[in-house]
PDB file of C-alpha atoms in Angstrom:
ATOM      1  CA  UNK A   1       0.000   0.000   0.000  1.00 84.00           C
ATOM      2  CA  UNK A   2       1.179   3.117  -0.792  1.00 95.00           C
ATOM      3  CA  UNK A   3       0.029   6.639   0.517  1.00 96.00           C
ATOM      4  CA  UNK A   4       0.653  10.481  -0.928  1.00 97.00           C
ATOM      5  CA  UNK A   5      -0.284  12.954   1.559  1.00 97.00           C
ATOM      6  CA  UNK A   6      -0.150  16.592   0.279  1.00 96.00           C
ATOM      7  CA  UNK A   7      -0.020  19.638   2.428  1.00 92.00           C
ATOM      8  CA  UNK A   8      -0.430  23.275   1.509  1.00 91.00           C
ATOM      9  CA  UNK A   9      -0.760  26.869   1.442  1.00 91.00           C
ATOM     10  CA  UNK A  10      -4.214  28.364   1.134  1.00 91.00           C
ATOM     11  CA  UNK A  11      -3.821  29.155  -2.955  1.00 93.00           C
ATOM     12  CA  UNK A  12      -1.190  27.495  -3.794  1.00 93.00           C
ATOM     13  CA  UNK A  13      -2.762  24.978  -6.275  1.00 93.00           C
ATOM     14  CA  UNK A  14      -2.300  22.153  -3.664  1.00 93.00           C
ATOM     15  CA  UNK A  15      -5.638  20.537  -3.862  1.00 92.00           C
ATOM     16  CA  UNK A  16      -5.428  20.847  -7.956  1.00 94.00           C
ATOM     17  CA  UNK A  17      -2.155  18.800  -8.309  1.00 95.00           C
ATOM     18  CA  UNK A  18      -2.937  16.154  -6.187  1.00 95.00           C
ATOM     19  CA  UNK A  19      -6.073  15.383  -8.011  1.00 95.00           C
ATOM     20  CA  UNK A  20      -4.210  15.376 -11.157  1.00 96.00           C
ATOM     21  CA  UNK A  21      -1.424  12.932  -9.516  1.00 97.00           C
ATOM     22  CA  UNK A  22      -3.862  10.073  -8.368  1.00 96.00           C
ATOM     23  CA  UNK A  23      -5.676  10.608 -12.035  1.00 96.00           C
ATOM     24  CA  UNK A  24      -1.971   9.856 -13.756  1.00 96.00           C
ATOM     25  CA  UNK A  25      -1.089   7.616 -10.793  1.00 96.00           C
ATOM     26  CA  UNK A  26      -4.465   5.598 -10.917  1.00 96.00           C
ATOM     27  CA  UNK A  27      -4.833   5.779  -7.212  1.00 96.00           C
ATOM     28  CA  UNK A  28      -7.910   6.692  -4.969  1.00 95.00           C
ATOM     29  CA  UNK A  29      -7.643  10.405  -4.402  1.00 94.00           C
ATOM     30  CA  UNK A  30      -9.995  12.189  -1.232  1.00 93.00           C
ATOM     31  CA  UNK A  31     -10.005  15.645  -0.151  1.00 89.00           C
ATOM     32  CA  UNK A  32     -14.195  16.488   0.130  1.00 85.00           C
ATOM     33  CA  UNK A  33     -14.581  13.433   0.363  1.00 87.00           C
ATOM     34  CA  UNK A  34     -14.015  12.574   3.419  1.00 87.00           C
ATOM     35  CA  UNK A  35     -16.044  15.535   4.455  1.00 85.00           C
ATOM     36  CA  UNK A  36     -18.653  13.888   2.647  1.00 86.00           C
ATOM     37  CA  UNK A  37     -18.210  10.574   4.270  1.00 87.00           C
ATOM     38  CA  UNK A  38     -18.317  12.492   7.795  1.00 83.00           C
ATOM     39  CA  UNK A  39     -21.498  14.133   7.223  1.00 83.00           C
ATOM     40  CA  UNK A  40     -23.133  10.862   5.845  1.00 85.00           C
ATOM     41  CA  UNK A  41     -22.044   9.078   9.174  1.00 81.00           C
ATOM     42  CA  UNK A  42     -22.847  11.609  11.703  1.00 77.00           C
ATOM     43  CA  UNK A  43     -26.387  13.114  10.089  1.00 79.00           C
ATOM     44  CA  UNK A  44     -24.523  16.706   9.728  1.00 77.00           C
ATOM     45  CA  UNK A  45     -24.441  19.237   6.688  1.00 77.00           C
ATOM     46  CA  UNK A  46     -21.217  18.815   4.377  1.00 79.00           C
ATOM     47  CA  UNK A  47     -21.215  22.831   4.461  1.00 78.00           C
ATOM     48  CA  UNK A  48     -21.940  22.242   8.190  1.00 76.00           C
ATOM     49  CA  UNK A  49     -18.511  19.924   8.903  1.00 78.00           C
ATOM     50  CA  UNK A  50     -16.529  22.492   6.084  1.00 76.00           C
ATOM     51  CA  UNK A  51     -16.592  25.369   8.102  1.00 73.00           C
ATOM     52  CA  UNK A  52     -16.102  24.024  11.434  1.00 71.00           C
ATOM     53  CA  UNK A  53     -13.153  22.095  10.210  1.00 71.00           C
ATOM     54  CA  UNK A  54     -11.593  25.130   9.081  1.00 66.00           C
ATOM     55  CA  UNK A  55     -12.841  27.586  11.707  1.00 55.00           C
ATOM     56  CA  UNK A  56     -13.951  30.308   8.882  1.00 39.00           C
ATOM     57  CA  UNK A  57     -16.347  32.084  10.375  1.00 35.00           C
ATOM     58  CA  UNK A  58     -18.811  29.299  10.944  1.00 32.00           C
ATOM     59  CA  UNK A  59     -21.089  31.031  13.457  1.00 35.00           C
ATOM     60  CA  UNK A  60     -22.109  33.427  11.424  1.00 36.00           C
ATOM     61  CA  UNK A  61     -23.507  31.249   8.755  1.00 33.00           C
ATOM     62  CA  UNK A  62     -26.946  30.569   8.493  1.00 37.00           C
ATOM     63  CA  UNK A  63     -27.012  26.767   7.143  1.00 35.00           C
ATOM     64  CA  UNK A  64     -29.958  24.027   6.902  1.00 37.00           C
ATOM     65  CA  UNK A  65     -29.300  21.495   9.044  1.00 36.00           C
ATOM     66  CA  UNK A  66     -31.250  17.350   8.955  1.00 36.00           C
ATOM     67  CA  UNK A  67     -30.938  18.059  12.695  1.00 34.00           C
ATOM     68  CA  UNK A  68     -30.687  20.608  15.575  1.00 34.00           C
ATOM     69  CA  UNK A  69     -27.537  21.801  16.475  1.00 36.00           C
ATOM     70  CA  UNK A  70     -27.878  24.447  19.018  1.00 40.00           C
ATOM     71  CA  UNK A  71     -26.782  22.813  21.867  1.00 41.00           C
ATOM     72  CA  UNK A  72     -23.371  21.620  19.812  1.00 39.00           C
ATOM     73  CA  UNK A  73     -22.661  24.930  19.001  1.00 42.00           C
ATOM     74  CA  UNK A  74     -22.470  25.865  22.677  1.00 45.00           C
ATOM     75  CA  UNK A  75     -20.077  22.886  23.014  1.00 47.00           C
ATOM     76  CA  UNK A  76     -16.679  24.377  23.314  1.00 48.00           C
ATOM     77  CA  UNK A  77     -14.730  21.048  22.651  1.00 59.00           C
ATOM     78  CA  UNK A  78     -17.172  20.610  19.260  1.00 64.00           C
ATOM     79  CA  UNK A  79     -14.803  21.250  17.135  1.00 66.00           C
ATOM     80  CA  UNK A  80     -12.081  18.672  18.467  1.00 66.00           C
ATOM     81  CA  UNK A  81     -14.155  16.249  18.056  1.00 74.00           C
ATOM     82  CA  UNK A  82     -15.415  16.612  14.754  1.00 75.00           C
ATOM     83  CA  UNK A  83     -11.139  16.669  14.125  1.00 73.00           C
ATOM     84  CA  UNK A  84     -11.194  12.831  16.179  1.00 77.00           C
ATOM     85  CA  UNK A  85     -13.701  11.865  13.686  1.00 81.00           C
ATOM     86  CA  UNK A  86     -12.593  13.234  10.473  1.00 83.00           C
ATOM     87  CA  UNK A  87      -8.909  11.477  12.027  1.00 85.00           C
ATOM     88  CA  UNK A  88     -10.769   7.910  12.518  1.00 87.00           C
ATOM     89  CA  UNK A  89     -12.034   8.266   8.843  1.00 88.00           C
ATOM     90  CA  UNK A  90      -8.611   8.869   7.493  1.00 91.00           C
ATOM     91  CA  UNK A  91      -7.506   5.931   9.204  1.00 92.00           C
ATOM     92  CA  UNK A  92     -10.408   3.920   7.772  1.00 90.00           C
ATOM     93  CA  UNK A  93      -9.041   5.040   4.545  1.00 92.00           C
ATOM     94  CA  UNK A  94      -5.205   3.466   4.820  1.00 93.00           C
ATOM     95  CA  UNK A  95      -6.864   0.226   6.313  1.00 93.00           C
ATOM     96  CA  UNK A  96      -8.887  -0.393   3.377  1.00 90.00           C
ATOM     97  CA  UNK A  97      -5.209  -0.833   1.173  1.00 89.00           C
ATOM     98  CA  UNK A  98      -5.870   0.766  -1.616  1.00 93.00           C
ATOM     99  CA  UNK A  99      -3.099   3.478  -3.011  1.00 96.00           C
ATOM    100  CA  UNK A 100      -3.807   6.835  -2.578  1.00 96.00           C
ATOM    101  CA  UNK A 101      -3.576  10.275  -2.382  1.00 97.00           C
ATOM    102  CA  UNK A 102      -5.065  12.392   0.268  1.00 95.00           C
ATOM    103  CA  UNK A 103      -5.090  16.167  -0.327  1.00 93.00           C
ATOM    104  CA  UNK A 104      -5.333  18.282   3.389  1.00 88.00           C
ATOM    105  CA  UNK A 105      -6.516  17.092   6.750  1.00 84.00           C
ATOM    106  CA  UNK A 106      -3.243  16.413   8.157  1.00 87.00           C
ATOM    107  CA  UNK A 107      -3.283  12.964   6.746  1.00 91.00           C
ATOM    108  CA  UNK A 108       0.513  13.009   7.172  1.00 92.00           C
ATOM    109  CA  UNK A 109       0.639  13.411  11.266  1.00 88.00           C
ATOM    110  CA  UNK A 110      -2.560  11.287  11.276  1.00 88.00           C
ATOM    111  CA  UNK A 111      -0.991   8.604   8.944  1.00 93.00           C
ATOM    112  CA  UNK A 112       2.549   8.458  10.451  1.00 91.00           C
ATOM    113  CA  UNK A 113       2.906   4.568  11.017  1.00 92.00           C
ATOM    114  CA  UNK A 114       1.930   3.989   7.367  1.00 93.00           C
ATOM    115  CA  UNK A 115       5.022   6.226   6.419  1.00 93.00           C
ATOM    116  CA  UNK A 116       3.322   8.206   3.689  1.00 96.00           C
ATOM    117  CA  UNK A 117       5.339  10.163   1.225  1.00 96.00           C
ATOM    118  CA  UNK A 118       4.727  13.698   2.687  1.00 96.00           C
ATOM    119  CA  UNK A 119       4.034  16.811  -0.147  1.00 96.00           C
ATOM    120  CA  UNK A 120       4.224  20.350   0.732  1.00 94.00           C
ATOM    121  CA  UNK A 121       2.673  22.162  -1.905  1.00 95.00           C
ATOM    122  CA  UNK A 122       3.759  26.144  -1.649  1.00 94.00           C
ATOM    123  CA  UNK A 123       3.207  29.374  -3.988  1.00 94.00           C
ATOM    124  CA  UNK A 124       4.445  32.858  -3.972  1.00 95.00           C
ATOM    125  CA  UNK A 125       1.943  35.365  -2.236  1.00 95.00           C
ATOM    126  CA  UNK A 126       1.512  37.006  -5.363  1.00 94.00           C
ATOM    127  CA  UNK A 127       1.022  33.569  -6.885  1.00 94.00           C
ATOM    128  CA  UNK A 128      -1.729  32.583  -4.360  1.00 94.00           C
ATOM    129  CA  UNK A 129      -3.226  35.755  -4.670  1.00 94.00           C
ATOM    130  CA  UNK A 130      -3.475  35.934  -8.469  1.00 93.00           C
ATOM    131  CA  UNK A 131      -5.091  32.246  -8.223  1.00 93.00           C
ATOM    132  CA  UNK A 132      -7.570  33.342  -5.464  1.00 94.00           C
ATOM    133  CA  UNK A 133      -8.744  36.053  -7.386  1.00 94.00           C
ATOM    134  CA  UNK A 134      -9.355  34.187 -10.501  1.00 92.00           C
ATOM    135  CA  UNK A 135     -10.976  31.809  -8.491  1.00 91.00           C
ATOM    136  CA  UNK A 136     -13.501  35.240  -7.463  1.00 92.00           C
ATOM    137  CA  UNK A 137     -13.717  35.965 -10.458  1.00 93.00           C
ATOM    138  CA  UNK A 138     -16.094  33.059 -11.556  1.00 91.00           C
ATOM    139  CA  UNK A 139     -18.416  33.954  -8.408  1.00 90.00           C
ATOM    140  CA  UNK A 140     -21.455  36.449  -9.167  1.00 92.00           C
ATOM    141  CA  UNK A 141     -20.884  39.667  -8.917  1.00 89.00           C
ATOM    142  CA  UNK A 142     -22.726  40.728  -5.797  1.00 90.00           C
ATOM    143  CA  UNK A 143     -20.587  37.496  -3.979  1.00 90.00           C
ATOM    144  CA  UNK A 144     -17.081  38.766  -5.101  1.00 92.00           C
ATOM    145  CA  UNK A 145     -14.359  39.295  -2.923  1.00 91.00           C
ATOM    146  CA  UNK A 146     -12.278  41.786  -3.023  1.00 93.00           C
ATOM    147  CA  UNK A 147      -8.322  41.842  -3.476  1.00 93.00           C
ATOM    148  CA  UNK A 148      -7.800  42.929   0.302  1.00 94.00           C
ATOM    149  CA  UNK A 149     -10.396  40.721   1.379  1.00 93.00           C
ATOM    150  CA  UNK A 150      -9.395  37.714  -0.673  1.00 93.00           C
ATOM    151  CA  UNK A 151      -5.435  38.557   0.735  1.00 94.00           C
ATOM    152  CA  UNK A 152      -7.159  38.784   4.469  1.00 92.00           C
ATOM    153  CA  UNK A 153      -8.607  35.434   4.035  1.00 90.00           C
ATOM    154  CA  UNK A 154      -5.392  33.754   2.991  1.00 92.00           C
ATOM    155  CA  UNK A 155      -3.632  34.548   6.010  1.00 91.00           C
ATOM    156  CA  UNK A 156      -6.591  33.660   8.124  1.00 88.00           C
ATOM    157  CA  UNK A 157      -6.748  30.249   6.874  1.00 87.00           C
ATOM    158  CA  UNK A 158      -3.287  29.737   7.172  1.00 86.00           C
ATOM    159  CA  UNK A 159      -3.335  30.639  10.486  1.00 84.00           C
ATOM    160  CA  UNK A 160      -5.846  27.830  10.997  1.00 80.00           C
ATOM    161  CA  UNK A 161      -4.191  25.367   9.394  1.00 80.00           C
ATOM    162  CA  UNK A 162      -0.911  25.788  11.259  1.00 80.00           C
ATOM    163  CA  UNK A 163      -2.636  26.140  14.398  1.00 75.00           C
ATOM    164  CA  UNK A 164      -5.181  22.538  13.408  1.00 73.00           C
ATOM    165  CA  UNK A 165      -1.679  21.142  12.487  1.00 77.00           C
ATOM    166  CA  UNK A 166      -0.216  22.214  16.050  1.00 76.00           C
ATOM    167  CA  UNK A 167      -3.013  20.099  18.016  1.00 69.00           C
ATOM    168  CA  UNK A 168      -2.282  17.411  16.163  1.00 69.00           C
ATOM    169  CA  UNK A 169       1.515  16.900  15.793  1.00 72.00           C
ATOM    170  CA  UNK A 170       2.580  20.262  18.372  1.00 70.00           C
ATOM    171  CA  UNK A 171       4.626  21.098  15.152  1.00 69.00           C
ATOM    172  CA  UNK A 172       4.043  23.911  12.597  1.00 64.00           C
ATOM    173  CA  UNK A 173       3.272  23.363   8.851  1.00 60.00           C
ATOM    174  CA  UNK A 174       6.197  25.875   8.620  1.00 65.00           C
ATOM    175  CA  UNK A 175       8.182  22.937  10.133  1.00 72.00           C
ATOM    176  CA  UNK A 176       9.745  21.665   6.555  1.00 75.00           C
ATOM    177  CA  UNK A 177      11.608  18.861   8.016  1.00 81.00           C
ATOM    178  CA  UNK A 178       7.903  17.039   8.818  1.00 85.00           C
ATOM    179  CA  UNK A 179       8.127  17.137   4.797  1.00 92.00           C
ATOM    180  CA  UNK A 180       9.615  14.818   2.161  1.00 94.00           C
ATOM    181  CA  UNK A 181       9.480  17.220  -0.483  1.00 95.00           C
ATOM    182  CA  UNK A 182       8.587  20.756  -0.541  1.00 94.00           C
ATOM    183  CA  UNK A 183       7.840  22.132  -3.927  1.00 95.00           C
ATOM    184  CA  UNK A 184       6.657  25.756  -5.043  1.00 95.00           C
ATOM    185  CA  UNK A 185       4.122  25.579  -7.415  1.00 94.00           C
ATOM    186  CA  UNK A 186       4.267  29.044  -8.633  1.00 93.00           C
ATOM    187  CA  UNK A 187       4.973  29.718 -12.177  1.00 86.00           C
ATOM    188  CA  UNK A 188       5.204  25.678 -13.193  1.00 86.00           C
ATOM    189  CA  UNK A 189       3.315  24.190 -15.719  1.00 90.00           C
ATOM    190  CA  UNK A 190       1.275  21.772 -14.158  1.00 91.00           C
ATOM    191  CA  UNK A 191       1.225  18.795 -16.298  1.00 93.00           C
ATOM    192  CA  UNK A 192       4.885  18.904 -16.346  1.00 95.00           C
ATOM    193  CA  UNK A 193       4.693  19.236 -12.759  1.00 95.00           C
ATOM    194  CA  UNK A 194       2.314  16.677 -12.293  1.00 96.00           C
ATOM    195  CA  UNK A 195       4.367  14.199 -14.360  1.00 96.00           C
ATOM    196  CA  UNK A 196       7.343  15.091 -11.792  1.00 96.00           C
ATOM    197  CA  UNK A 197       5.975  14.487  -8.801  1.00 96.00           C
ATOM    198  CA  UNK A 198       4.180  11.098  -9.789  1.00 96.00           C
ATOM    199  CA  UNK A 199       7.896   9.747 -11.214  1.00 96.00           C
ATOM    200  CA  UNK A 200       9.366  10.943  -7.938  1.00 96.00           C
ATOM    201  CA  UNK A 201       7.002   9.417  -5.400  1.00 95.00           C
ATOM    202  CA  UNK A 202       6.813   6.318  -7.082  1.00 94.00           C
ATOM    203  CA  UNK A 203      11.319   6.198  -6.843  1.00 94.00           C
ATOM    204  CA  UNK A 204      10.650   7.477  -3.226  1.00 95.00           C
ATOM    205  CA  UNK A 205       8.347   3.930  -2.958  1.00 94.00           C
ATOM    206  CA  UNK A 206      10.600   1.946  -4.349  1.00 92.00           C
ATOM    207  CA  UNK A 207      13.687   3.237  -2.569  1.00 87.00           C
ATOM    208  CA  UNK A 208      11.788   3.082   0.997  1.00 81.00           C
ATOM    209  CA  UNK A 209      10.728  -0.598  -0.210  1.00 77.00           C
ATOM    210  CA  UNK A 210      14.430  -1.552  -1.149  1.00 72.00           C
ATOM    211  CA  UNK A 211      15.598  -0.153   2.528  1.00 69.00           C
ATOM    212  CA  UNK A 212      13.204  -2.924   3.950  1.00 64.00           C
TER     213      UNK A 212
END
């Protein structure tokens, strides 16, 4: 069995690039997924699990629930553990077999005594940016973003990811050395980059299988 986790930057094209590598390597790929699967087991909303999983503002969103949640909300420890769950999924995922690539969620830290190959997908700021606001840009009018808001919302998730990241390993995502490859994404053509990355991690396979 082998297992790609990918980390990233908020923008960076992270999420993109590992869907492309499981569709060249032929390997299971999850990212909503398992947001998906969550919901389905626990009777929540998918938009529901998204923003408490990422701590964006999720109070203020007025969502339509199959079930009452007003007395979870008031739960302070809520949100740790929807994070045990979505882990115990994760882990259902590597015990199935299969090869795979898992986009986000910490899969790495959560995933440790399968020794994934670990991706840190990074960008540029002005990379990120540009790719947000293209991203915006496809939105209706009236639910654009602006460029200050859109650059205010970048660091913001960051900042949750590295502090998710933090429970779960007491390291930050800034920590490279948790990483078997860090690659910046900005600029690179991403079928050439794609094709990279997908004859790299299966050598890195291969190599850790050899040292067996």
């Amino acid at each position: 069995m082998r297992i790609i986790t990918i980390s990233r930057q908020f923008g960076s094209g992270g999420r993109e690039l590992g869907e492309r590598l499981a569709k060249q390597l032929g390997w299971d790929y999850y990212d909503k997924e398992i947001i998906q699967m969550l919901a389905e087991r626990h009777d929540l909303d998918e938009e529901f699990v998204r923003e408490v999983l990422t701590e964006h503002g999720w109070r203020d969103i007025q969502l339509t629930y199959r079930q009452s949640f007003s007395q979870l909300l008031a739960e302070p420890s809520y949100r740790t553990n929807v994070l045990l769950q979505q882990s115990e999924i994760i882990r259902e995922i590597a015990r199935t077999g299969n090869d795979c690539v898992i986009v986000g969620r910490d899969a790495d830290v959560i995933l440790s005594d399968y020794d994934p190959f670990r991706l840190f997908i990074c960008a540029d700021m002005d990379a990120r940016l540009e790719r947000c606001m293209r991203h915006e840009e496809r939105k209706a009018p009236e639910q654009r973003l602006s460029q200050k808001e859109v650059l205010k919302n970048i660091r913001r998730i960051d900042k949750n990811r590295v502090r998710t990241r933090e429970i779960l390993s007491g390291k930050s995502s800034s920590d490279t050395s948790s990483f078997d490859l860090v690659v910046n994404a900005s600029g690179r053509d991403r079928e050439k980059l794609v094709a990279a990355l997908a004859a790299f991690s299966i050598r890195w396979f291969e190599d850790s299988e050899d040292e067996r």
